[in-house]
Coordinates of C-alpha atoms and ligand atoms in Angstrom, one line a residue:
M1 CA 158.9 99.3 101.9
Q2 CA 159.1 98.0 98.4
N3 CA 159.5 94.4 97.7
H4 CA 163.0 94.4 96.3
R5 CA 162.5 91.6 93.9
K6 CA 159.2 89.8 93.5
P7 CA 159.3 86.0 93.5
T8 CA 158.3 86.0 89.8
S9 CA 161.3 88.1 88.9
R10 CA 163.4 85.1 88.4
V11 CA 161.4 84.5 85.3
R12 CA 161.7 88.0 84.0
I13 CA 165.3 88.7 84.9
G14 CA 166.6 86.9 81.9
A15 CA 164.1 88.4 79.5
L16 CA 165.4 90.9 77.1
P17 CA 167.0 93.7 79.1
K18 CA 164.9 96.7 78.8
H19 CA 167.7 98.9 77.8
F20 CA 169.0 97.0 74.8
P21 CA 166.8 98.6 72.2
R22 CA 167.8 102.0 73.4
V23 CA 171.5 101.0 73.4
H24 CA 171.0 99.8 69.9
A25 CA 169.0 102.9 69.0
L26 CA 172.0 105.0 70.0
T27 CA 174.3 102.9 68.0
A28 CA 171.9 103.0 65.1
S29 CA 171.4 106.7 65.4
A30 CA 175.1 107.2 65.0
A31 CA 174.9 105.2 61.8
A32 CA 171.8 107.0 60.8
C33 CA 173.4 110.4 61.2
V34 CA 175.9 109.4 58.6
L35 CA 173.2 108.1 56.4
V36 CA 170.7 110.9 56.9
L37 CA 172.6 113.3 54.6
A38 CA 173.1 110.7 51.9
I39 CA 169.8 108.9 52.1
F40 CA 167.6 111.3 50.3
I41 CA 167.0 108.4 48.0
P42 CA 166.4 109.4 44.4
T43 CA 163.6 107.1 43.5
P44 CA 163.5 105.8 40.0
E45 CA 161.3 107.6 37.6
V46 CA 158.4 105.3 37.5
E47 CA 155.2 105.9 35.6
A48 CA 153.2 108.3 37.8
K49 CA 150.0 106.5 38.3
R50 CA 147.8 107.8 41.1
M51 CA 148.5 105.6 44.1
P52 CA 146.3 102.5 44.2
L53 CA 147.6 101.6 47.7
P54 CA 148.3 98.0 48.1
V55 CA 145.6 96.4 50.3
N56 CA 148.1 94.2 52.0
L57 CA 150.7 96.4 53.6
S58 CA 152.9 93.6 54.7
P59 CA 156.5 93.9 53.6
T60 CA 156.4 90.4 52.2
T61 CA 153.9 91.1 49.4
E62 CA 155.1 90.9 45.8
E63 CA 154.5 94.6 45.3
T64 CA 157.0 95.2 48.0
E65 CA 159.6 93.0 46.6
T66 CA 159.2 94.8 43.2
G67 CA 159.6 98.0 45.1
V68 CA 162.7 96.8 46.8
E69 CA 164.3 96.1 43.4
Q70 CA 163.5 99.5 42.1
V71 CA 164.7 101.5 45.1
Q72 CA 168.1 101.1 46.6
A73 CA 167.2 98.1 48.6
E74 CA 170.3 97.9 50.8
E75 CA 169.6 101.2 52.5
I76 CA 166.1 100.4 53.4
S77 CA 165.0 98.2 56.3
P78 CA 162.5 95.4 55.6
N79 CA 160.0 97.3 57.7
Q80 CA 159.6 100.0 55.2
G81 CA 157.7 97.8 52.9
I82 CA 155.0 100.3 52.5
A83 CA 157.3 103.1 51.5
L84 CA 158.8 100.8 49.0
A85 CA 155.5 99.6 47.7
S86 CA 154.5 103.1 47.1
A87 CA 157.7 103.9 45.4
A88 CA 156.9 101.2 42.9
T89 CA 153.9 103.1 41.6
E90 CA 154.9 106.7 42.0
A91 CA 158.0 108.8 42.5
F92 CA 158.6 109.2 46.2
K93 CA 161.4 110.4 48.3
S94 CA 162.3 108.6 51.4
L95 CA 164.0 110.4 54.2
N96 CA 165.4 108.8 57.4
L97 CA 165.8 111.1 60.4
T98 CA 167.0 110.4 63.9
V99 CA 165.4 112.1 66.8
R100 CA 168.0 114.2 68.6
N101 CA 167.9 115.6 72.1
G102 CA 165.3 118.3 72.4
D103 CA 163.8 117.6 69.0
T104 CA 160.1 118.1 68.6
L105 CA 158.0 116.6 65.8
S106 CA 157.8 119.9 64.1
D107 CA 161.6 120.2 64.0
L108 CA 161.7 116.9 62.2
F109 CA 159.0 117.9 59.8
K110 CA 161.0 121.0 59.1
R111 CA 164.1 119.0 58.5
A112 CA 162.1 116.7 56.2
K113 CA 160.7 119.8 54.4
V114 CA 157.1 118.6 55.0
S115 CA 154.6 121.3 55.8
A116 CA 153.1 121.9 59.2
G117 CA 149.7 121.4 57.6
E118 CA 150.7 117.8 56.8
M119 CA 151.9 117.3 60.3
Y120 CA 148.6 118.5 61.9
Q121 CA 146.6 116.3 59.6
L122 CA 148.7 113.3 60.7
L123 CA 148.5 114.2 64.4
G124 CA 144.7 114.6 64.1
S125 CA 144.3 111.2 62.6
G126 CA 144.0 109.4 65.9
K127 CA 145.3 108.4 69.2
E128 CA 148.3 106.5 67.9
A129 CA 149.4 109.5 65.8
K130 CA 149.1 111.9 68.8
K131 CA 151.8 109.8 70.5
L132 CA 154.2 111.2 67.9
A133 CA 154.2 114.4 69.8
R134 CA 156.3 112.6 72.4
L135 CA 159.4 111.4 70.7
N136 CA 162.5 110.0 72.4
P137 CA 166.1 110.8 71.4
G138 CA 167.5 107.9 69.2
E139 CA 164.1 107.0 67.7
E140 CA 164.1 107.1 63.9
L141 CA 161.5 108.6 61.6
T142 CA 161.2 107.6 58.0
F143 CA 159.3 110.1 55.9
T144 CA 158.0 109.1 52.5
V145 CA 157.1 112.2 50.6
T146 CA 155.6 112.7 47.1
T147 CA 157.6 114.9 44.7
D148 CA 155.2 117.7 45.4
G149 CA 155.9 117.5 49.1
K150 CA 152.9 115.6 50.3
L151 CA 153.5 113.2 53.1
Q152 CA 152.7 109.7 51.9
S153 CA 153.8 107.8 55.0
L154 CA 155.7 108.2 58.2
A155 CA 157.3 105.3 60.0
L156 CA 158.5 105.6 63.6
Q157 CA 161.1 103.0 64.5
K158 CA 160.9 103.0 68.3
D159 CA 163.6 100.4 68.7
R160 CA 165.0 97.4 66.8
L161 CA 161.8 95.4 67.4
S162 CA 158.9 97.8 67.1
Q163 CA 157.8 100.2 64.4
V164 CA 154.6 102.1 63.9
R165 CA 153.7 103.2 60.4
F166 CA 151.2 105.8 59.3
T167 CA 150.2 105.6 55.7
R168 CA 147.8 107.7 53.7
D169 CA 145.0 105.5 52.3
T170 CA 143.1 105.9 49.1
E171 CA 140.8 108.5 50.7
S172 CA 143.9 110.5 51.8
K173 CA 143.4 109.6 55.5
F174 CA 146.2 108.3 57.6
Q175 CA 146.0 104.7 58.8
H176 CA 148.5 103.2 61.1
D177 CA 149.8 99.7 61.7
L178 CA 152.3 98.3 64.2
V179 CA 155.1 96.0 63.1
Q180 CA 156.5 94.0 65.9
R181 CA 159.6 91.9 65.1
E182 CA 160.4 88.7 67.0
P183 CA 164.1 88.0 67.6
D184 CA 165.5 84.6 66.9
S185 CA 166.4 82.6 70.0
H186 CA 169.3 80.1 70.2
P187 CA 170.5 78.3 73.2
A188 CA 174.0 79.3 74.5
Y189 CA 176.2 77.5 77.0
R190 CA 178.8 78.7 79.5
Q191 CA 180.6 77.0 82.3
G192 CA 183.1 78.2 84.9
Q193 CA 184.9 77.5 88.0
I194 CA 185.1 79.8 91.0
D195 CA 188.5 81.0 91.9
S196 CA 187.9 84.2 93.8
S197 CA 184.2 85.1 93.4
L198 CA 181.0 84.1 91.6
F199 CA 180.9 87.4 89.7
V200 CA 184.5 87.1 88.5
A201 CA 184.1 83.5 87.4
G202 CA 180.7 84.3 85.8
S203 CA 182.1 87.2 83.8
D204 CA 185.2 85.2 82.9
A205 CA 182.8 82.6 81.5
G206 CA 181.1 85.3 79.5
L207 CA 177.9 85.7 81.6
S208 CA 176.3 89.1 82.0
D209 CA 175.8 90.3 85.5
S210 CA 172.1 89.8 85.2
L211 CA 172.6 86.2 84.1
I212 CA 174.9 85.6 87.1
M213 CA 172.3 87.1 89.4
E214 CA 169.6 85.0 87.7
M215 CA 171.7 81.9 88.3
A216 CA 172.2 82.8 92.0
D217 CA 168.5 83.5 92.3
V218 CA 167.6 80.0 91.0
F219 CA 169.7 78.4 93.8
S220 CA 168.9 81.1 96.5
S221 CA 167.1 78.6 98.7
D222 CA 169.8 76.0 98.5
I223 CA 173.1 77.9 98.6
D224 CA 174.1 80.9 100.7
F225 CA 176.0 82.8 98.1
A226 CA 177.6 85.0 100.7
L227 CA 179.0 82.2 102.9
D228 CA 178.9 78.9 101.2
I229 CA 180.9 79.6 98.0
R230 CA 184.3 78.0 98.0
K231 CA 187.2 78.0 95.6
G232 CA 186.6 75.2 93.1
D233 CA 182.9 75.5 93.1
S234 CA 181.6 75.3 89.5
F235 CA 178.6 76.0 87.3
S236 CA 177.3 75.3 83.9
V237 CA 174.4 77.1 82.4
M238 CA 172.4 77.0 79.3
F239 CA 170.4 80.1 78.4
E240 CA 168.8 81.7 75.4
E241 CA 170.5 84.3 73.3
K242 CA 168.4 86.6 71.1
F243 CA 169.4 87.6 67.7
L244 CA 168.0 90.0 65.2
D245 CA 169.2 90.0 61.6
G246 CA 172.1 87.9 62.8
E247 CA 173.2 90.3 65.5
K248 CA 173.0 89.5 69.2
I249 CA 170.6 91.9 70.9
G250 CA 170.2 90.3 74.3
N251 CA 169.7 87.3 76.5
G252 CA 166.7 85.3 77.2
P253 CA 166.1 83.2 80.3
I254 CA 168.2 80.5 81.8
L255 CA 166.9 77.2 80.4
A256 CA 168.9 74.7 82.5
V257 CA 171.7 75.2 85.1
S258 CA 173.8 73.2 87.5
F259 CA 175.9 74.5 90.3
T260 CA 178.4 72.5 92.3
N261 CA 178.9 73.8 95.8
Q262 CA 181.4 72.1 98.1
G263 CA 181.1 68.9 96.1
H264 CA 177.3 68.9 96.0
T265 CA 175.7 69.5 92.6
Y266 CA 172.3 71.2 92.4
S267 CA 170.5 71.2 89.0
A268 CA 167.5 73.2 87.9
V269 CA 165.5 73.5 84.7
R270 CA 163.1 76.1 83.5
Y271 CA 159.6 74.8 83.0
V272 CA 156.7 76.7 81.4
D273 CA 153.5 75.1 82.8
S274 CA 150.2 74.6 81.0
S275 CA 149.0 78.0 82.2
G276 CA 152.1 79.7 80.8
D277 CA 153.9 80.4 84.1
A278 CA 157.7 79.8 84.0
N279 CA 159.5 78.5 87.1
Y280 CA 162.6 76.5 88.0
F281 CA 162.4 73.0 89.2
T282 CA 164.8 70.1 90.0
P283 CA 165.0 67.5 87.2
E284 CA 162.5 65.5 89.3
G285 CA 159.9 68.3 89.2
K286 CA 160.4 69.8 92.7
S287 CA 160.3 73.5 93.0
M288 CA 163.5 75.4 93.5
R289 CA 161.6 78.1 95.5
K290 CA 161.3 77.7 99.2
A291 CA 159.8 79.5 102.1
F292 CA 163.2 81.0 102.9
I293 CA 166.2 82.2 100.9
R294 CA 169.6 81.5 102.3
T295 CA 171.2 84.9 102.1
P296 CA 169.6 87.8 104.0
L297 CA 171.7 90.3 102.0
D298 CA 171.9 91.7 98.5
I299 CA 174.7 89.4 97.3
V300 CA 175.6 91.7 94.4
R301 CA 176.7 94.3 96.9
I302 CA 178.9 91.9 98.9
S303 CA 180.0 89.4 96.2
S304 CA 181.7 91.9 94.0
H305 CA 184.7 92.0 96.4
F306 CA 184.4 88.9 98.5
N307 CA 187.2 86.4 98.6
P308 CA 187.1 82.8 100.0
R309 CA 188.8 83.7 103.2
R310 CA 186.3 86.3 104.0
L311 CA 183.4 83.9 103.5
H312 CA 183.6 82.7 107.0
P313 CA 182.2 84.5 110.0
V314 CA 184.7 87.2 110.8
F315 CA 183.3 88.9 113.9
K316 CA 183.7 87.2 117.2
S317 CA 181.4 87.9 120.1
R318 CA 181.9 87.1 123.7
R319 CA 178.2 86.2 124.1
P320 CA 177.2 82.7 123.1
H321 CA 176.9 83.1 119.4
N322 CA 173.6 81.9 118.1
G323 CA 173.6 83.3 114.7
T324 CA 175.5 83.8 111.5
D325 CA 177.6 86.9 110.9
Y326 CA 177.8 88.4 107.4
A327 CA 180.6 90.9 106.9
A328 CA 179.3 93.5 104.5
P329 CA 179.7 97.2 103.7
R330 CA 177.7 99.6 105.7
G331 CA 174.4 100.3 103.9
T332 CA 174.1 97.0 102.2
P333 CA 170.4 96.2 101.9
V334 CA 169.2 93.5 104.3
Y335 CA 166.4 91.2 103.1
S336 CA 163.7 89.4 105.0
T337 CA 164.5 85.8 104.1
G338 CA 160.8 84.8 104.0
D339 CA 157.3 86.2 103.9
G340 CA 156.1 87.2 107.4
R341 CA 155.2 89.9 109.9
V342 CA 157.5 92.2 111.8
I343 CA 157.2 91.4 115.5
A344 CA 159.9 93.8 116.7
S345 CA 161.7 96.8 115.2
G346 CA 163.7 98.7 117.7
Y347 CA 167.0 99.5 119.4
S348 CA 168.9 97.9 122.3
K349 CA 172.4 98.3 123.6
P350 CA 173.7 94.9 122.6
N351 CA 171.6 94.5 119.4
G352 CA 171.8 98.0 118.1
N353 CA 169.0 98.5 115.6
Y354 CA 167.2 95.2 115.2
V355 CA 164.3 93.7 113.3
F356 CA 162.6 90.4 114.2
V357 CA 160.2 88.7 111.7
Q358 CA 157.7 86.0 112.4
H359 CA 157.1 83.5 109.6
G360 CA 154.0 81.3 110.1
E361 CA 153.6 79.7 113.5
R362 CA 157.0 78.2 114.0
Y363 CA 159.7 80.4 112.5
V364 CA 161.3 83.7 113.5
T365 CA 164.3 85.4 111.8
R366 CA 166.3 88.2 113.5
Y367 CA 168.5 90.9 112.0
L368 CA 170.9 92.8 114.2
H369 CA 173.3 95.8 114.2
L370 CA 171.4 97.6 111.4
T371 CA 172.3 101.2 110.4
K372 CA 168.7 101.8 109.4
R373 CA 165.5 100.0 110.0
N374 CA 163.0 100.2 107.1
V375 CA 160.0 98.4 108.7
K376 CA 157.7 98.9 111.7
K377 CA 156.3 96.4 114.2
G378 CA 153.2 94.8 112.9
Q379 CA 154.1 95.3 109.3
R380 CA 153.8 92.5 106.7
V381 CA 156.9 91.8 104.7
K382 CA 157.7 89.7 101.6
Q383 CA 160.6 87.5 101.0
R384 CA 163.5 89.7 99.7
Q385 CA 161.9 92.8 101.0
V386 CA 164.5 95.2 102.3
I387 CA 163.9 95.6 106.1
G388 CA 167.0 97.6 106.8
T389 CA 170.7 98.2 106.0
V390 CA 173.9 96.7 107.3
G391 CA 175.6 98.7 110.1
S392 CA 177.6 98.3 113.3
T393 CA 175.1 99.6 115.9
G394 CA 175.1 97.8 119.3
Y395 CA 177.9 95.4 120.3
A396 CA 179.6 95.2 116.9
T397 CA 183.3 95.6 116.1
G398 CA 182.6 96.5 112.4
P399 CA 179.8 96.7 109.9
H400 CA 178.1 93.3 109.7
L401 CA 174.7 91.6 109.8
H402 CA 174.1 89.2 112.6
Y403 CA 171.3 86.9 111.4
E404 CA 169.4 84.4 113.6
F405 CA 167.0 81.7 112.6
L406 CA 164.7 80.3 115.3
V407 CA 162.4 77.3 115.1
D408 CA 159.8 77.0 117.9
G409 CA 161.8 79.5 119.9
R410 CA 165.1 77.7 119.6
H411 CA 168.1 78.9 117.6
R412 CA 168.8 76.7 114.6
N413 CA 171.4 76.7 111.8
P414 CA 169.5 78.1 108.8
A415 CA 171.8 76.1 106.5
T416 CA 170.4 72.8 107.7
I417 CA 166.9 73.9 108.6
V418 CA 166.1 75.7 105.3
R419 CA 166.9 72.5 103.3
K420 CA 164.4 70.5 105.3
L421 CA 161.6 73.1 104.9
P422 CA 158.8 72.3 102.5
K423 CA 159.3 73.8 99.1
A424 CA 156.9 75.6 96.9
K425 CA 154.6 73.4 94.9
S426 CA 156.1 70.7 92.9
V427 CA 155.0 69.9 89.3
P428 CA 151.5 68.3 89.7
S429 CA 151.5 64.7 88.8
A430 CA 148.9 65.4 86.1
E431 CA 151.5 67.6 84.4
M432 CA 154.5 65.4 84.9
T433 CA 154.5 63.9 81.4
R434 CA 154.4 67.4 80.0
F435 CA 157.1 68.5 82.4
K436 CA 159.4 65.6 81.4
N437 CA 158.8 66.2 77.7
Q438 CA 159.7 69.8 77.9
T439 CA 162.6 69.6 80.3
Q440 CA 164.4 66.4 79.5
P441 CA 165.7 67.7 76.2
L442 CA 167.0 70.8 77.9
L443 CA 168.8 68.8 80.6
A444 CA 170.2 66.4 78.0
K445 CA 171.5 69.3 76.1
L446 CA 173.1 70.8 79.2
E447 CA 174.7 67.4 80.0
N448 CA 175.9 67.1 76.4
Y449 CA 177.6 70.5 76.6
Q450 CA 179.3 69.4 79.8
G451 CA 180.3 66.1 78.1
P452 CA 183.8 66.9 77.0
A453 CA 184.9 68.1 80.5
L454 CA 183.4 65.0 82.2
A455 CA 184.9 62.7 79.7
K456 CA 188.2 64.2 80.4
L457 CA 187.7 63.6 84.1
D458 CA 187.0 60.0 83.3
D459 CA 190.2 59.7 81.3
D460 CA 192.2 61.0 84.3
N461 CA 190.8 58.4 86.6
Ligands
ZN1 ZN1 176.9 87.8 115.5

């Protein structure tokens, strides 16, 4: 089975969501459609010198800026510097087309009234140009064409951040360059208090689902988000927001976060170590990641409709109860809480479908009443790997997961045991100064944001 979420995912989750450029592209395409008809920009009649192409194609060159003034600057993105630069020295037309569903490159060339011969010359100019044959709906193409219909340049805007530009050089061959824009990042802050569920509180506070999950993920070894959450629990989180041209285009990672669960506050801060790896640590430099996660279930599936009363074990059993019961909809994915090896995967009358996993020498976790088992005896599993799905097989009154945690063969309460287990590596002492330098400002900022609320509490006292 596939590892549902690799341990490193906590670092990537908050990175720019993959879909945002497309979402934007769609919005942009709508705007572009309106523009397309109007944008056949009549370029000013400039002295028709034969193109001495600027050596520096960057949009920030002086030639470009001159060009901007001469053409209608407001309708042209800064990435089109080359087209503008060209326009400065010869009369060109610039045409912006949006790729529609089912469009081929030749459809777009036809619409731009550029000959197929030009298209084949471009396609034959190299690997990067060949990729033009695979266009995606929503992408934008900007044709810059001489008055006699010769293609001078073609820019493909893949999404808000990346553009590839093909330009005819002085020898009439197409050269390409890639323009990658970097969004601006600014820290943002949200806080909230849980009334009914983490997801409700999170979205009330203005956090996206992925940020809520990222936050839960940071604390997944300390807090059981299915059972431990209580009304009145609270969180405060500082994360990056990404902007392009003043418009928000997505979220970056969580930078610092604290979560108060049943009166106990956990804090974590993101640290990028000297080799470039990002992980979350306590303010003292201890890793937030441990050998076991607390919740053996996909909390997204169960948290969306949990309420505090349902957080407690619901299902009673006549047998001595040695485990924790999680009420959850049938089919909810069940995770292995740690890396290990499957030592049993089978069916029995009381247990129904069950999976047992051995972790190192001393620890065993057990998962009972599954609808489906996804792993076989002897198989290695990773933390968060889906080993089966919630069901009600065996002695079960309704769909739930019965989870057991054994240490040296004896049943133990995972809540108390997991906290005592060794964590992943702390920040090495050699890197401690670097860690403090990087993280203390973040934690100070988080505290600063929290300030007003805390001050108010003090006043009340
Ligand atoms: Zn049980």
